[in-house]
């Protein structure tokens, strides 16, 4: 199994981590296409968005506000539709965001402190540096797991070594389990699909819109079955007009309550994602 990290640098313009930049989704799709096609029937890929050294993925590639839940589900659906072994980093299954620390004293990561000291000495403003850290610091994914809305999120009776996110009273395990439409249950659905559809294990991969800056649409096929995944990576409406797809189709998972039952021309809503299965 291979662990590749190149996809976690698509918001590093010119290879520079410590700057604020929009992710290059065309480059992101190209990397996954290369891995999905290059490893097919040859090797095995690790599928992941997050780890202890990366920002929270819903903050990085999604939305922290109105569309947080929708975006978190979309990112999960894009990843779980591919060949490989998906990894779910602690907190990803409840849609945790970056913690929004407001002071350098909130951080524990030595890399973050070193960057702040070096850049401040070069004349960069503290406010600008804190904004960069709030987006890119490794500590964004190292905050305690919030089990409920009580003191310390139920993580510890003592004082945690690093603070919790500023929204842990809203985003926590107890709240996720109480909401049947939460990110947690979307992950459960995806895990069930991966256990019941061999196509997800063995199918090939075709990128249907490799140059589109906001839509990620791909097709997988295996032994007479076809899966089409369509996802909107943006907050804007995105029109998609796929090639004609005859035959019987079934929509098997979506992150919006109402959607089209087959992969036909449609306008994808903000961060919308849909899986359709044929055969």
XYZ file of C-alpha atoms in Angstrom:
279
model
C 0.000 0.000 0.000
C 1.368 3.399 -0.954
C 0.877 6.650 0.937
C 1.202 9.651 -1.355
C 1.141 13.227 -0.097
C 1.359 15.293 -3.271
C -2.390 15.994 -3.209
C -1.931 17.855 0.077
C 0.189 20.488 -1.638
C -2.280 21.713 -4.251
C -2.742 24.880 -2.194
C 1.044 25.484 -1.971
C 1.669 27.922 -4.864
C 5.207 27.384 -6.099
C 5.687 24.867 -3.299
C 5.210 27.521 -0.594
C 3.215 26.234 2.375
C 3.019 29.442 4.408
C 0.728 31.448 2.183
C -3.021 31.646 1.645
C -4.113 30.258 -1.706
C -7.109 28.592 -3.305
C -6.592 24.875 -3.997
C -5.860 23.931 -7.604
C -8.565 21.341 -8.167
C -7.452 20.544 -11.718
C -4.063 19.549 -10.299
C -5.775 17.628 -7.491
C -7.830 15.597 -9.943
C -4.774 14.953 -12.117
C -2.898 13.459 -9.170
C -5.736 11.122 -8.242
C -6.232 10.163 -11.887
C -2.537 9.278 -12.133
C -2.712 7.125 -9.008
C -6.059 5.497 -9.795
C -5.054 4.529 -13.315
C -1.369 3.879 -12.691
C -1.939 1.559 -9.737
C -4.971 -0.249 -11.153
C -4.228 -4.000 -11.092
C -0.619 -3.184 -10.105
C -0.554 -1.657 -6.612
C -2.812 -0.350 -3.871
C -3.391 3.229 -2.764
C -4.154 4.774 0.630
C -7.090 7.172 0.303
C -6.992 10.035 2.775
C -7.576 13.753 3.173
C -6.304 14.311 6.704
C -3.633 13.350 9.178
C -1.947 14.871 12.222
C 0.183 17.164 10.036
C -2.585 18.637 7.881
C -5.392 21.178 8.360
C -8.951 19.924 8.658
C -10.155 19.027 5.184
C -13.588 20.677 5.432
C -11.814 23.956 6.244
C -9.265 23.425 3.498
C -11.317 22.151 0.538
C -14.851 22.769 1.762
C -16.803 25.248 3.862
C -16.923 26.079 7.563
C -20.251 27.884 7.534
C -23.628 27.194 5.976
C -22.349 24.294 3.865
C -20.036 22.613 6.378
C -22.043 19.392 6.655
C -22.742 19.265 2.927
C -19.091 19.877 2.056
C -17.823 17.304 4.555
C -20.121 14.682 3.038
C -19.062 15.638 -0.484
C -15.373 15.222 0.314
C -16.068 11.839 1.892
C -18.070 10.723 -1.145
C -15.367 11.746 -3.616
C -12.710 9.790 -1.739
C -14.730 6.679 -0.893
C -15.735 6.162 -4.514
C -12.133 5.429 -5.526
C -9.981 2.320 -5.507
C -7.832 1.935 -2.404
C -8.210 1.836 1.354
C -9.934 4.914 2.819
C -8.573 6.357 6.043
C -10.814 8.480 8.269
C -8.829 10.768 10.535
C -10.256 11.324 14.022
C -12.868 14.085 13.854
C -13.300 13.887 10.094
C -16.383 11.717 10.622
C -18.148 14.562 12.457
C -16.965 17.325 10.132
C -14.512 19.000 12.512
C -13.085 22.315 11.317
C -9.849 24.119 12.055
C -9.963 25.463 15.654
C -9.598 29.182 14.779
C -6.864 29.980 17.270
C -6.380 33.739 17.661
C -3.001 33.979 19.412
C 0.411 32.448 18.823
C 0.258 31.276 22.446
C -2.613 28.953 21.467
C -0.243 26.929 19.276
C 2.026 24.102 20.420
C 3.539 23.056 17.093
C 7.238 23.986 16.881
C 7.053 24.509 13.104
C 4.264 27.054 13.588
C 6.173 28.941 16.288
C 9.356 28.988 14.209
C 7.515 30.332 11.172
C 5.868 33.062 13.236
C 9.165 34.179 14.790
C 11.087 34.134 11.502
C 8.448 35.903 9.433
C 7.723 38.489 12.140
C 11.449 39.291 12.274
C 11.304 39.886 8.514
C 8.519 42.430 8.995
C 5.405 40.406 8.180
C 2.451 41.504 10.329
C 1.313 39.299 13.241
C -2.293 39.422 12.006
C -1.265 38.104 8.594
C 0.856 35.376 10.157
C -1.967 34.301 12.469
C -4.327 34.093 9.486
C -1.845 31.820 7.714
C -1.444 29.619 10.793
C -5.219 29.407 11.229
C -5.322 27.918 7.735
C -2.096 25.916 7.462
C -0.740 24.983 10.905
C -0.345 21.327 11.826
C -2.067 22.105 15.131
C -5.342 22.548 13.238
C -5.764 18.769 13.314
C -4.287 18.156 16.764
C -7.010 19.531 19.027
C -8.831 17.233 21.489
C -11.696 15.108 20.222
C -14.965 16.743 21.390
C -17.241 14.014 22.697
C -19.941 16.380 23.921
C -20.630 20.076 24.549
C -19.516 20.031 28.188
C -16.237 21.032 29.793
C -13.230 20.191 27.604
C -15.641 18.446 25.267
C -15.534 15.419 27.552
C -11.966 14.757 26.414
C -10.379 15.047 29.854
C -11.103 16.068 33.436
C -7.750 17.830 33.427
C -6.555 20.712 31.290
C -5.781 19.493 27.748
C -2.316 20.337 26.489
C -3.886 22.285 23.611
C -7.231 24.050 23.422
C -10.375 22.798 21.733
C -11.829 24.317 18.610
C -14.039 27.345 19.137
C -17.100 25.459 17.832
C -16.834 22.212 19.812
C -20.147 22.881 21.574
C -21.818 22.606 18.165
C -19.528 20.073 16.489
C -19.092 17.047 18.742
C -19.784 13.327 18.775
C -22.931 13.521 20.889
C -24.491 16.072 18.527
C -23.518 14.007 15.481
C -25.074 10.833 16.856
C -28.297 12.679 17.677
C -28.691 14.025 14.130
C -29.731 11.392 11.545
C -28.508 13.702 8.766
C -25.044 14.234 10.268
C -21.684 13.651 8.616
C -21.194 10.607 10.859
C -24.078 8.682 9.309
C -22.929 9.582 5.798
C -19.624 7.893 6.594
C -21.507 4.843 7.849
C -23.394 4.682 4.547
C -20.172 4.932 2.565
C -18.486 2.202 4.594
C -21.496 -0.066 4.024
C -21.374 0.586 0.275
C -17.683 -0.233 0.154
C -18.355 -3.538 1.899
C -21.201 -4.502 -0.445
C -20.061 -3.251 -3.886
C -17.038 -5.141 -5.303
C -16.967 -2.521 -8.066
C -15.495 -0.088 -5.535
C -12.635 -2.495 -4.878
C -11.848 -3.639 -8.402
C -13.311 -1.141 -10.867
C -11.293 1.043 -13.225
C -11.318 4.853 -13.118
C -12.117 7.463 -15.763
C -12.070 11.211 -15.076
C -15.007 12.690 -16.990
C -14.085 16.365 -16.550
C -10.309 16.545 -16.058
C -10.003 20.263 -16.853
C -13.030 21.592 -14.984
C -11.922 23.839 -12.093
C -14.899 23.081 -9.826
C -16.523 19.769 -10.810
C -15.092 16.345 -10.037
C -16.960 13.723 -12.042
C -15.624 10.234 -12.598
C -16.789 6.805 -13.736
C -15.814 3.360 -12.491
C -16.641 0.087 -14.257
C -16.280 -3.589 -13.395
C -17.969 -6.765 -14.639
C -20.970 -5.040 -16.189
C -21.516 -2.518 -13.402
C -20.934 1.221 -13.705
C -20.655 3.816 -10.959
C -20.759 7.528 -11.748
C -19.685 10.020 -9.086
C -20.388 13.731 -9.528
C -19.252 16.382 -7.057
C -19.270 20.170 -6.922
C -16.175 21.494 -5.147
C -17.487 25.056 -4.964
C -20.099 27.279 -3.317
C -21.508 28.190 -6.749
C -24.023 26.357 -8.916
C -22.237 24.263 -11.549
C -23.904 22.934 -14.702
C -22.960 19.460 -15.924
C -24.032 17.915 -19.220
C -22.701 14.346 -19.354
C -22.843 12.056 -22.351
C -26.042 10.071 -22.774
C -26.219 7.232 -20.242
C -28.877 4.744 -21.408
C -30.214 1.906 -19.302
C -31.464 1.580 -15.755
C -29.753 3.664 -13.098
C -30.161 4.038 -9.360
C -29.062 6.938 -7.198
C -27.431 5.206 -4.207
C -26.180 8.123 -2.087
C -26.418 11.906 -2.174
C -25.766 14.760 0.221
C -28.958 16.616 -0.755
C -32.441 15.329 0.043
C -33.761 15.492 -3.517
C -31.776 14.818 -6.659
C -32.022 13.256 -10.100
C -32.206 9.429 -10.256
C -29.757 9.107 -13.178
C -26.604 10.833 -14.478
C -28.128 13.278 -16.893
C -27.813 17.009 -17.483
C -28.201 18.866 -14.199
C -27.004 21.810 -12.152
C -25.072 20.739 -9.092
C -25.796 22.802 -5.999
C -23.075 24.079 -3.632
C -20.861 21.154 -2.605
C -23.404 18.664 -3.928
C -22.281 15.078 -4.520
C -24.152 12.116 -6.006
C -23.402 8.462 -6.727
C -25.351 6.613 -9.435
C -25.088 2.864 -10.049
C -26.009 0.840 -13.127
C -26.088 -2.931 -13.320
